[in-house]
Coordinates of C-alpha atoms and ligand atoms in Angstrom, one line a residue:
X1 CA 58.4 -4.7 88.3
X2 CA 54.8 -4.4 87.2
X3 CA 52.2 -7.3 86.4
X4 CA 52.2 -9.0 83.3
X5 CA 48.9 -7.3 81.4
X6 CA 47.3 -9.6 79.2
X7 CA 46.3 -9.6 75.7
X8 CA 45.6 -11.2 72.8
X9 CA 48.5 -9.2 70.2
X10 CA 51.3 -7.2 71.6
X11 CA 53.1 -5.9 68.8
X12 CA 56.5 -4.7 68.8
X13 CA 57.8 -2.1 66.7
X14 CA 54.9 0.9 65.7
X15 CA 56.4 1.5 62.2
X16 CA 54.8 0.9 58.8
X17 CA 54.3 -2.8 59.8
X18 CA 53.4 -2.1 63.2
X19 CA 51.5 0.4 63.7
X20 CA 48.8 -1.5 60.7
X21 CA 49.2 -5.0 61.7
X22 CA 47.4 -2.6 65.3
X23 CA 44.7 -0.8 63.5
X24 CA 44.4 -4.1 61.7
X25 CA 43.9 -6.2 64.9
X26 CA 41.9 -3.7 66.4
X27 CA 39.3 -3.5 63.3
X28 CA 39.0 -7.2 64.4
X29 CA 39.0 -6.5 67.7
X30 CA 41.4 -8.3 69.4
X31 CA 43.0 -7.0 72.3
X32 CA 46.1 -4.8 70.6
X33 CA 48.8 -3.8 72.6
X34 CA 51.5 -2.3 70.1
X35 CA 55.0 -0.5 71.9
X36 CA 56.7 1.6 69.8
X37 CA 60.7 3.1 71.0
X38 CA 60.8 6.7 69.3
X39 CA 59.1 8.6 70.8
X40 CA 56.8 8.7 67.6
X41 CA 54.5 6.9 65.7
X42 CA 55.1 5.6 62.0
X43 CA 58.3 4.1 62.7
X44 CA 61.3 5.1 59.4
X45 CA 58.5 5.7 56.7
X46 CA 56.5 8.5 58.5
X47 CA 59.5 10.3 61.0
X48 CA 62.5 9.3 58.5
X49 CA 61.9 8.0 55.2
X50 CA 59.5 8.1 52.4
X51 CA 57.5 10.9 53.8
X52 CA 59.8 13.2 54.8
X53 CA 62.2 12.5 51.3
X54 CA 58.9 13.4 49.0
X55 CA 58.4 16.5 51.3
X56 CA 61.9 17.3 50.5
X57 CA 61.7 16.0 46.9
X58 CA 58.7 18.0 45.7
X59 CA 59.9 21.5 47.7
X60 CA 63.3 21.3 46.3
X61 CA 62.2 20.2 42.3
X62 CA 59.8 23.1 42.6
X63 CA 62.7 25.6 43.6
X64 CA 64.1 24.4 40.9
X65 CA 61.4 25.2 38.4
X66 CA 60.8 27.8 39.2
X67 CA 64.6 29.1 38.9
X68 CA 65.2 27.1 35.3
X69 CA 61.8 26.2 33.7
X70 CA 60.2 28.7 33.7
X71 CA 60.5 31.3 31.4
X72 CA 59.5 29.1 28.5
X73 CA 56.6 28.4 29.4
X74 CA 55.3 32.7 29.7
X75 CA 56.4 32.6 33.8
X76 CA 59.1 35.2 34.1
X77 CA 60.3 35.0 38.0
X78 CA 62.5 37.0 40.3
X79 CA 65.0 37.2 42.9
X80 CA 64.2 33.3 44.4
X81 CA 65.8 32.6 47.1
X82 CA 66.3 29.0 49.1
X83 CA 64.4 29.5 52.6
X84 CA 66.1 26.2 53.6
X85 CA 65.2 26.5 57.7
X86 CA 61.5 27.0 56.0
X87 CA 61.5 23.9 54.1
X88 CA 62.6 21.6 56.6
X89 CA 60.1 23.0 58.7
X90 CA 57.3 22.4 56.4
X91 CA 58.8 19.1 56.2
X92 CA 58.5 19.1 59.7
X93 CA 55.0 20.3 59.7
X94 CA 53.8 16.9 57.1
X95 CA 56.2 14.4 59.5
X96 CA 54.5 15.3 62.3
X97 CA 50.5 15.4 61.2
X98 CA 51.2 12.2 60.3
X99 CA 52.9 10.6 63.0
X100 CA 50.3 12.7 65.0
X101 CA 47.1 10.6 62.7
X102 CA 48.3 7.5 63.3
X103 CA 48.3 7.7 67.3
X104 CA 44.7 9.1 66.9
X105 CA 43.6 5.4 64.8
X106 CA 45.4 3.6 67.4
X107 CA 42.7 5.1 69.7
X108 CA 40.1 5.2 67.1
X109 CA 41.0 1.4 67.2
X110 CA 41.2 0.5 71.0
X111 CA 44.9 -0.2 70.0
X112 CA 47.0 0.3 73.8
X113 CA 49.8 2.5 72.7
X114 CA 52.7 1.6 75.0
X115 CA 55.9 3.9 74.2
X116 CA 59.4 2.6 74.6
X117 CA 61.9 -0.3 74.0
X118 CA 60.0 -4.1 74.6
X119 CA 62.6 -6.9 74.6
X120 CA 61.0 -10.9 74.9
X121 CA 61.5 -12.7 78.8
X122 CA 59.9 -15.6 76.9
X123 CA 57.4 -17.0 74.1
X124 CA 54.7 -15.3 75.3
X125 CA 56.5 -11.8 77.4
X126 CA 57.5 -9.2 76.3
X127 CA 58.8 -6.7 79.2
X128 CA 58.4 -2.5 77.9
X129 CA 61.1 -0.4 79.1
X130 CA 58.9 2.7 79.2
X131 CA 60.4 6.0 77.6
X132 CA 58.8 8.6 81.0
X133 CA 60.9 5.4 82.8
X134 CA 60.4 2.7 84.5
X135 CA 58.9 -0.9 82.8
X136 CA 55.6 -2.8 81.7
X137 CA 55.5 -6.6 80.9
X138 CA 52.8 -7.1 78.1
X139 CA 51.9 -10.8 78.6
X140 CA 50.9 -11.6 74.1
X141 CA 48.5 -14.8 73.3
X142 CA 50.0 -14.1 70.0
X143 CA 52.8 -11.1 69.3
X144 CA 53.8 -9.4 66.1
X145 CA 57.8 -8.9 65.0
X146 CA 58.3 -5.3 63.8
X147 CA 61.3 -3.5 64.1
X148 CA 62.6 -2.7 60.8
X149 CA 65.9 -1.2 58.7
X150 CA 68.5 0.3 59.4
X151 CA 71.4 2.1 56.3
X152 CA 73.8 -0.4 56.6
X153 CA 77.4 1.1 57.3
X154 CA 80.8 1.8 55.1
X155 CA 83.3 -0.1 57.0
X156 CA 85.8 3.2 58.4
X157 CA 83.6 5.5 57.9
X158 CA 82.4 6.4 61.3
X159 CA 78.7 8.2 60.6
X160 CA 78.2 11.6 63.1
X161 CA 75.4 12.8 61.4
X162 CA 76.9 16.0 60.3
X163 CA 79.6 15.2 57.6
X164 CA 79.3 11.1 57.3
X165 CA 76.0 11.7 57.2
X166 CA 72.7 8.3 57.0
X167 CA 69.7 9.0 54.9
X168 CA 68.0 10.5 58.3
X169 CA 71.2 13.4 59.0
X170 CA 70.7 13.9 55.1
X171 CA 67.3 15.1 55.5
X172 CA 67.4 17.5 58.3
X173 CA 71.1 19.1 56.9
X174 CA 70.6 22.6 58.1
X175 CA 73.4 24.2 55.3
X176 CA 74.1 23.6 51.7
X177 CA 76.4 21.4 51.9
X178 CA 78.9 22.8 48.5
X179 CA 80.6 19.3 48.0
X180 CA 78.0 16.1 48.7
X181 CA 79.3 12.8 47.2
X182 CA 77.1 9.3 47.9
X183 CA 78.2 6.3 48.0
X184 CA 75.5 4.0 46.9
X185 CA 73.2 5.5 43.4
X186 CA 69.9 3.0 44.9
X187 CA 66.7 4.7 45.6
X188 CA 68.4 6.6 48.5
X189 CA 71.7 7.6 47.3
X190 CA 69.7 8.9 44.1
X191 CA 66.5 10.4 45.6
X192 CA 68.6 12.3 48.0
X193 CA 71.4 13.5 45.5
X194 CA 68.4 14.9 43.3
X195 CA 67.1 17.0 46.2
X196 CA 70.3 18.7 47.9
X197 CA 72.1 19.4 43.8
X198 CA 68.8 20.7 43.2
X199 CA 69.4 23.1 46.0
X200 CA 73.0 23.3 44.9
X201 CA 75.3 21.2 45.8
X202 CA 77.5 20.0 43.7
X203 CA 77.1 16.2 43.9
X204 CA 78.6 13.3 42.9
X205 CA 76.8 9.3 43.5
X206 CA 79.7 6.7 43.5
X207 CA 78.4 3.7 42.8
X208 CA 80.1 -0.3 43.0
X209 CA 77.6 -1.5 39.9
X210 CA 77.8 -0.7 36.6
X211 CA 74.2 0.8 36.3
X212 CA 72.5 2.6 39.4
X213 CA 69.6 2.3 40.3
X214 CA 69.3 -0.8 43.0
X215 CA 67.8 -4.0 42.8
X216 CA 65.2 -5.0 40.5
X217 CA 65.8 -1.7 38.5
X218 CA 65.3 -2.1 33.9
X219 CA 68.6 -1.8 32.9
X220 CA 67.2 0.3 29.6
X221 CA 65.5 2.3 32.1
X222 CA 67.9 3.2 34.2
X223 CA 70.5 4.3 31.5
X224 CA 68.1 6.5 30.4
X225 CA 67.3 7.7 33.9
X226 CA 71.3 8.0 35.1
X227 CA 70.9 10.2 31.8
X228 CA 68.8 12.4 32.3
X229 CA 69.7 12.8 35.8
X230 CA 73.3 13.1 34.0
X231 CA 71.9 16.7 32.8
X232 CA 70.3 17.5 35.2
X233 CA 74.0 18.4 37.0
X234 CA 75.0 15.0 38.7
X235 CA 77.8 13.4 38.7
X236 CA 78.2 10.0 38.2
X237 CA 81.4 7.5 38.9
X238 CA 79.8 3.9 38.1
X239 CA 82.2 1.1 38.0
X240 CA 84.0 2.7 41.1
X241 CA 84.5 1.5 44.1
X242 CA 85.1 3.3 48.0
X243 CA 88.0 2.5 49.2
X244 CA 88.9 4.6 52.4
X245 CA 88.3 7.9 53.6
X246 CA 89.5 10.6 56.3
X247 CA 87.8 13.0 58.0
X248 CA 90.6 14.8 59.8
X249 CA 90.9 17.1 57.5
X250 CA 88.4 20.3 56.7
X251 CA 86.6 18.8 53.7
X252 CA 86.5 14.8 54.0
X253 CA 89.3 13.1 51.5
X254 CA 87.9 10.0 50.3
X255 CA 89.7 7.4 47.3
X256 CA 87.8 5.4 45.0
X257 CA 89.1 3.4 42.5
X258 CA 87.3 1.1 39.8
X259 CA 85.8 -1.5 41.0
X260 CA 88.0 -3.8 39.7
X261 CA 90.6 -2.2 41.3
X262 CA 93.4 0.2 40.1
X263 CA 94.3 3.4 39.9
X264 CA 93.1 5.7 42.8
X265 CA 91.6 8.8 43.1
X266 CA 90.1 11.2 45.9
X267 CA 87.2 13.3 46.1
X268 CA 86.5 16.3 48.8
X269 CA 83.5 16.7 50.1
X270 CA 81.8 18.5 52.7
X271 CA 79.3 16.3 53.0
X272 CA 79.3 12.1 52.6
X273 CA 76.3 10.4 52.4
X274 CA 76.5 5.9 52.7
X275 CA 73.3 5.0 51.0
X276 CA 74.6 1.6 50.5
X277 CA 71.9 -0.5 51.4
X278 CA 69.5 -1.2 54.7
X279 CA 69.8 -4.3 57.2
X280 CA 66.9 -5.5 59.5
X281 CA 67.2 -4.4 63.5
X282 CA 66.3 -6.7 66.2
X283 CA 69.0 -5.1 68.1
X284 CA 68.1 -5.3 71.7
X285 CA 65.0 -7.4 71.0
X286 CA 65.7 -9.9 73.7
X287 CA 66.0 -12.8 70.4
X288 CA 68.1 -15.4 72.5
X289 CA 65.6 -15.5 75.0
X290 CA 63.6 -17.0 72.6
X291 CA 65.9 -18.9 70.3
X292 CA 65.0 -17.4 67.5
X293 CA 66.8 -17.4 64.2
X294 CA 67.7 -14.8 61.4
X295 CA 69.6 -15.8 58.1
X296 CA 73.1 -14.2 57.1
X297 CA 71.5 -10.9 56.5
X298 CA 70.1 -10.5 59.8
X299 CA 66.4 -11.2 58.3
X300 CA 64.0 -13.0 60.6
X301 CA 63.2 -16.6 59.0
X302 CA 60.1 -17.0 59.1
X303 CA 57.1 -19.2 56.7
X304 CA 54.6 -18.5 54.3
X305 CA 52.2 -17.5 57.0
X306 CA 54.6 -15.0 59.2
X307 CA 55.3 -16.9 61.8
X308 CA 58.5 -18.0 63.4
X309 CA 59.3 -21.6 64.6
X310 CA 57.7 -20.3 67.8
X311 CA 54.2 -20.2 65.7
X312 CA 52.8 -17.6 67.9
X313 CA 55.6 -15.5 67.1
X314 CA 55.3 -13.8 63.7
X315 CA 57.2 -11.2 61.9
X316 CA 56.4 -8.5 58.7
X317 CA 58.1 -5.7 57.5
X318 CA 61.4 -4.6 57.0
X319 CA 63.0 -7.1 59.7
X320 CA 62.7 -9.9 57.3
X321 CA 62.3 -11.5 53.9
X322 CA 61.2 -9.4 50.5
X323 CA 61.7 -5.6 49.8
X324 CA 61.9 -3.0 52.2
X325 CA 59.0 -1.3 51.0
X326 CA 56.6 0.3 53.2
X327 CA 53.5 -1.0 51.3
X328 CA 54.9 -4.4 51.1
X329 CA 55.0 -4.1 54.9
X330 CA 51.6 -2.5 54.5
X331 CA 49.8 -5.5 53.4
X332 CA 51.7 -8.1 55.5
X333 CA 50.1 -6.0 58.6
X334 CA 47.0 -6.4 57.1
X335 CA 47.5 -10.4 55.3
X336 CA 49.6 -11.6 59.1
X337 CA 46.5 -10.3 61.5
X338 CA 44.2 -11.9 58.8
X339 CA 46.4 -14.8 60.0
X340 CA 45.8 -15.1 63.6
X341 CA 41.8 -14.3 63.2
X342 CA 40.6 -16.0 59.5
X343 CA 43.5 -18.4 59.3
X344 CA 44.1 -17.2 55.6
X345 CA 45.3 -13.8 54.4
X346 CA 47.0 -12.4 50.8
X347 CA 50.0 -11.1 49.7
X348 CA 51.2 -11.5 45.5
X349 CA 54.9 -10.8 45.7
X350 CA 54.9 -10.8 42.0
X351 CA 53.0 -7.5 42.1
X352 CA 54.5 -5.5 44.3
X353 CA 55.1 -1.4 42.8
X354 CA 58.3 -0.1 43.2
X355 CA 58.9 3.1 42.1
X356 CA 62.2 6.2 42.4
X357 CA 61.2 9.4 43.2
X358 CA 63.5 11.5 41.2
X359 CA 62.2 13.9 38.3
X360 CA 61.0 12.1 36.1
X361 CA 59.8 9.3 38.4
X362 CA 61.4 5.6 38.0
X363 CA 58.6 2.8 38.8
X364 CA 58.5 -0.8 37.7
X365 CA 56.7 -3.7 39.0
X366 CA 57.0 -6.5 37.8
X367 CA 59.9 -7.7 35.9
X368 CA 62.7 -6.4 34.1
X369 CA 63.9 -7.7 30.6
X370 CA 67.0 -9.2 32.4
X371 CA 65.9 -11.9 34.5
X372 CA 63.2 -13.2 32.2
X373 CA 65.9 -12.9 29.9
X374 CA 67.9 -15.5 32.8
X375 CA 64.7 -16.8 33.3
X376 CA 64.5 -17.7 29.8
X377 CA 61.2 -16.9 29.0
X378 CA 60.6 -16.4 25.7
X379 CA 58.6 -12.1 25.9
X380 CA 57.4 -9.8 23.8
X381 CA 58.9 -6.2 24.2
X382 CA 56.4 -2.8 23.5
X383 CA 57.5 0.6 24.5
X384 CA 56.3 4.0 24.3
X385 CA 58.1 7.8 25.1
X386 CA 56.4 10.5 26.4
X387 CA 57.8 12.5 23.5
X388 CA 54.4 11.4 21.0
X389 CA 52.1 12.5 24.6
X390 CA 50.2 14.6 23.9
X391 CA 48.9 15.5 27.8
X392 CA 53.6 15.3 28.0
X393 CA 54.2 17.4 25.3
X394 CA 51.5 20.6 26.8
X395 CA 52.8 19.9 29.3
X396 CA 56.5 20.3 28.6
X397 CA 57.5 17.1 29.9
X398 CA 58.1 14.6 27.4
X399 CA 61.2 12.9 29.0
X400 CA 61.0 9.0 29.5
X401 CA 59.1 6.4 28.1
X402 CA 56.5 3.4 28.7
X403 CA 58.4 -0.5 28.4
X404 CA 55.2 -3.0 28.5
X405 CA 57.2 -6.6 28.7
X406 CA 54.1 -9.7 28.2
X407 CA 54.8 -12.9 26.7
X408 CA 55.4 -13.7 23.7
X409 CA 52.1 -16.9 23.5
X410 CA 49.4 -16.6 26.2
X411 CA 50.7 -11.9 25.6
X412 CA 50.4 -11.4 29.9
X413 CA 52.1 -8.9 31.4
X414 CA 55.2 -9.8 32.8
X415 CA 56.6 -6.4 34.6
X416 CA 55.4 -2.8 33.3
X417 CA 58.6 0.3 33.4
X418 CA 58.4 3.3 33.5
X419 CA 60.5 6.7 33.8
X420 CA 58.8 10.3 33.4
X421 CA 57.0 12.8 35.6
X422 CA 54.2 10.9 37.0
X423 CA 55.8 7.3 36.7
X424 CA 54.6 6.4 40.9
X425 CA 50.9 7.0 39.9
X426 CA 51.1 5.7 36.5
X427 CA 52.1 2.2 37.6
X428 CA 49.5 1.7 40.4
X429 CA 47.6 0.7 36.8
X430 CA 50.2 -1.0 35.5
X431 CA 49.9 -3.5 38.9
X432 CA 46.0 -3.9 38.6
X433 CA 46.7 -5.4 35.0
X434 CA 50.0 -8.0 36.5
X435 CA 47.0 -8.2 39.7
X436 CA 44.0 -9.4 37.5
X437 CA 46.4 -12.0 35.3
X438 CA 46.2 -8.9 32.6
X439 CA 47.4 -9.3 29.0
X440 CA 48.8 -5.7 27.0
X441 CA 46.3 -6.6 24.9
X442 CA 43.6 -5.7 27.7
X443 CA 45.3 -3.3 28.6
X444 CA 45.3 -1.0 25.0
X445 CA 41.4 -2.2 24.8
X446 CA 41.1 0.0 27.6
X447 CA 39.6 2.8 27.0
X448 CA 41.4 5.7 28.5
X449 CA 41.0 9.5 29.2
X450 CA 42.3 11.5 26.1
X451 CA 44.6 13.9 26.8
X452 CA 46.2 12.2 29.7
X453 CA 49.5 10.7 30.3
X454 CA 48.3 8.0 30.6
X455 CA 47.3 7.4 27.5
X456 CA 51.0 6.6 26.7
X457 CA 50.8 3.6 29.0
X458 CA 47.5 2.0 26.5
X459 CA 50.1 3.2 23.1
X460 CA 53.2 1.1 25.1
X461 CA 50.6 -2.1 26.0
X462 CA 49.8 -1.3 21.7
X463 CA 52.3 -1.7 21.0
X464 CA 53.1 -4.6 22.5
X465 CA 51.5 -7.1 20.3
X466 CA 49.9 -4.5 17.3
X467 CA 51.0 -0.9 16.8
X468 CA 50.6 1.8 18.7
X469 CA 48.9 4.8 16.7
X470 CA 50.9 8.3 17.5
X471 CA 54.5 6.6 17.0
Ligands
LIG501 P1 60.0 0.8 60.5 O1 59.4 1.4 59.5 O2 61.6 1.2 60.7 O3 59.7 0.7 61.8 C1 60.6 0.0 62.8 C2 59.7 0.7 63.9 O4 60.3 -0.6 65.1 C3 61.5 2.2 64.9 O5 60.0 2.8 64.5 C4 61.2 0.9 65.8 O6 61.9 2.6 66.2 C5 60.7 0.2 66.4 N1 61.7 0.0 67.3 C6 62.3 -1.1 66.5 N2 63.1 -2.2 67.9 C7 62.5 -2.3 68.6 C8 62.0 -2.2 69.8 N3 62.7 -3.0 70.9 N4 61.0 -1.8 71.4 C9 60.0 -0.8 70.7 N5 59.5 -0.6 69.2 C10 61.0 -0.8 68.3 N6 59.2 3.0 51.3 C11 58.1 2.5 50.3 O7 58.3 2.0 49.6 N7 58.7 4.2 49.7 C12 58.7 5.0 50.2 O8 59.5 6.3 49.3 C13 60.3 5.1 51.2 N8 61.1 6.3 50.5 C14 62.1 5.2 52.0 C15 63.2 7.0 51.6 C16 64.2 6.4 52.9 C17 64.9 7.6 53.3 C18 64.6 5.7 53.9 C19 64.9 5.9 55.1 C20 62.9 4.8 53.9 C21 62.3 4.6 52.8 N9 61.0 3.5 52.7 C22 60.2 3.5 51.4 C23 61.2 2.3 53.3 C24 60.2 2.2 54.2 O9 61.0 3.0 55.4 C25 60.5 0.8 55.3 O10 60.4 -0.1 54.2 C26 59.4 0.7 56.2 O11 60.0 1.9 57.0 C27 59.7 -0.5 56.0 O12 58.8 -0.4 57.6 P2 58.5 -0.7 59.1 O13 57.1 -1.0 60.2 O14 58.9 -2.8 59.1 O15 60.4 -1.2 60.3
LIG502 P1 69.8 -0.1 47.1 O1 70.1 -1.9 47.7 O2 68.9 0.3 46.9 O3 70.4 0.5 46.4 C1 73.1 0.6 47.3 C2 73.2 0.5 45.9 O4 74.3 0.7 47.0 C3 73.8 -0.8 44.9 O5 73.2 0.3 44.1 C4 75.1 -1.4 45.7 O6 74.8 -0.5 43.8 C5 75.4 -0.5 45.6 N1 76.6 0.3 46.7 C6 76.7 -0.7 47.5 N2 77.6 -1.3 48.1 C7 78.4 -0.2 47.8 C8 79.9 0.5 47.6 N3 80.2 -0.7 49.3 N4 79.6 1.3 47.3 C9 79.1 1.1 47.0 N5 78.2 1.6 45.9 C10 77.2 0.0 46.7 O7 69.3 0.7 49.4 P2 69.4 2.4 49.9 O8 69.5 2.6 48.5 O9 70.3 3.1 50.8 O10 68.1 1.9 49.9 C11 67.6 1.0 51.4 C12 65.9 0.6 50.8 O11 66.0 1.7 51.3 C13 65.6 0.1 50.0 O12 65.2 -1.3 50.1 C14 65.2 0.8 48.8 O13 64.1 -0.4 48.1 C15 63.8 1.5 50.4 N6 63.8 2.8 50.0 C16 62.6 2.9 49.2 C17 62.5 4.0 48.7 C18 61.3 4.6 47.8 O14 60.6 3.6 47.6 N7 60.8 5.4 46.7 C19 63.3 5.3 48.7 C20 64.2 5.4 49.5 C21 64.4 4.3 50.2

């Protein structure tokens, strides 16, 4: 047993939520400890999420482009080969550099980084089972829970990360599976389907709903994206559910049928990716010792200032409400520290962008058409296709469109939805506009450099209250 050590703040979890809170707390002069059990900082996002997936997406896109999209550009290449081991190494190098960078930042800001598993002993005490053996007990005037999320399992299909895989396995396959079936056509499913399809897998995505893209994606955009991804070779079975699977053979046999019931068919696969969502992770935290509540989805219950009913214990990131996104976790981390040190903080949940990093990318902020209709809000719509944008034409990247939705009366922007090669960067401008309560006319009267893809953004804004010039 050890003596308990006093801290102003103890953070459980060193993911994006936890490590950002730790840095901010260090900057604000709080004596802070950050407990992480993984052995590296950065959580899901840096180790097995955002970062490794974007490395594989970027390099698989490059490979695919070199194979299929160079001739018309006047580039003749021969003998293109995939070296999967090296592609994985490049991914690991990026991850390694970033997780070590975070460790450096914690040190620089005077944060005590404690490697081990934390669990509540009492309302102010967290016991850490250290990775190196032994334990420490940390006392915190304030405690932040930032333990993140885990992949939701599919009943009856046990994950072995080789044949039945989660995103973690899909980021570390040592061979390109001949046939890959993806259960769930959300963001993880489509990003991973893209990677492996580009590297040569025959990929089938089974999606329960009639629409791909997961929650929040505008239906018109989702439909257009599906068409493009299908053209790239990904097969889609929408309105379809997996009923059972058999892993006893040399390939996995998956039985699927229409979501509403109907004729069964069997898909065989070398690997099956389960990507039906993620759920909060709080196992082993000793929540029962402090009587904290979770809702029916396992999310820890908090108020507007991230406080549990025990007010010095706060919760941020994936293990509580809101979209499971790294940038959302980061915003909450800063706000939570500001609540502790200053008594006020700020996160605008109406202006959190979403990006799907397929090619082309899909990105959006604010409400989609279906949500506006459901809420009975009258809106105007302006669109502009990249096929009419000069830069997209010179880049030979003309797929997709920008779509603005703004209030019918005031012209205030309510949502922006983009399908295009750099949608993920472009959505930053949309987010700024929404954050500042801009109208579509505000955006359209802002000068945009020529020739840029951002002119499509400006012209879609123009088309919302008037007419686009180039279409
Ligand atoms: P996590 O990152 O999950 O961190 C929680 C940490 O707490 C973990 O490291 C865990 O080991 C640790 N922990 C848990 N319990 C304990 C304990 N008792 N003691 C000590 N440590 C503990 N989001 C985006 O915004 N953009 C993307 O491109 C993106 N891509 C993704 C791709 C994939 C494949 C996946 C799976 C997710 C992706 N996400 C993306 C989501 C993003 O990773 C999460 O929203 C983000 O990581 C949430 O941060 P967090 O700190 O709340 O949780
Ligand atoms: P998701 O909720 O985005 O999508 C899950 C999909 O699976 C949905 O379309 C759903 O209808 C479908 N589904 C659910 N049950 C099913 C079933 N039984 N059979 C067939 N389909 C089924 O979840 P995800 O893709 O697993 O991602 C999890 C989280 O990680 C999300 O919150 C996402 O925001 C985050 N993430 C973000 C990024 C990014 O920002 N680029 C990348 C990866 C993950």
